[in-house]
XYZ file of C-alpha atoms in Angstrom:
66
model
C 90.880 115.163 104.768
C 93.777 116.883 103.019
C 94.172 119.429 105.805
C 94.052 116.724 108.481
C 96.654 114.703 106.605
C 98.960 117.706 106.359
C 98.521 118.550 110.056
C 99.259 114.932 110.923
C 102.347 115.001 108.699
C 103.847 118.074 110.337
C 102.881 116.882 113.817
C 100.520 119.700 114.732
C 97.453 118.548 116.664
C 98.125 114.923 115.801
C 95.335 113.595 117.996
C 92.590 115.590 116.273
C 94.065 115.042 112.826
C 94.153 111.292 113.459
C 90.525 111.335 114.631
C 89.448 113.118 111.442
C 91.387 110.676 109.279
C 89.859 107.727 111.162
C 86.390 109.196 110.671
C 87.017 109.286 106.924
C 88.639 105.853 106.774
C 85.835 103.941 108.531
C 83.034 104.642 106.005
C 85.369 104.093 103.062
C 86.427 100.727 104.436
C 82.894 99.621 105.252
C 81.352 100.643 101.939
C 84.058 99.757 99.455
C 86.417 97.179 100.922
C 84.098 94.858 102.851
C 82.008 93.966 99.799
C 85.034 92.703 97.874
C 85.825 89.446 99.628
C 88.073 88.298 96.765
C 90.668 91.007 97.410
C 91.439 91.283 101.097
C 94.740 93.179 100.706
C 93.244 96.688 100.669
C 90.960 95.790 103.593
C 93.884 94.737 105.761
C 95.832 97.818 104.629
C 93.004 100.049 105.856
C 92.866 98.137 109.140
C 96.618 98.684 109.586
C 96.263 102.408 108.830
C 93.380 102.619 111.320
C 95.501 100.927 113.995
C 98.374 103.325 113.355
C 96.054 106.302 113.692
C 94.548 104.790 116.845
C 98.048 104.646 118.323
C 98.424 108.394 117.854
C 94.985 109.057 119.341
C 95.715 107.026 122.464
C 99.307 108.253 122.864
C 99.148 112.002 122.434
C 102.603 112.864 121.112
C 102.057 116.626 120.969
C 103.472 116.916 124.495
C 106.892 115.815 123.238
C 107.414 119.081 121.379
C 107.005 121.257 124.475
């Protein structure tokens, strides 16, 4: 997860780094955040992060550097 985050930060292989980060974020959100219905802030934060990563998966920005 740390390597994928760093690769995403520097813009190298953003699509694959975003996929790895999404694969880590989904189980964390489902196991920890969904059970706590009283605090929905972190759940919506994770949904927003997931949507941001999905944007980078669907719009491969690595072609801009070439």
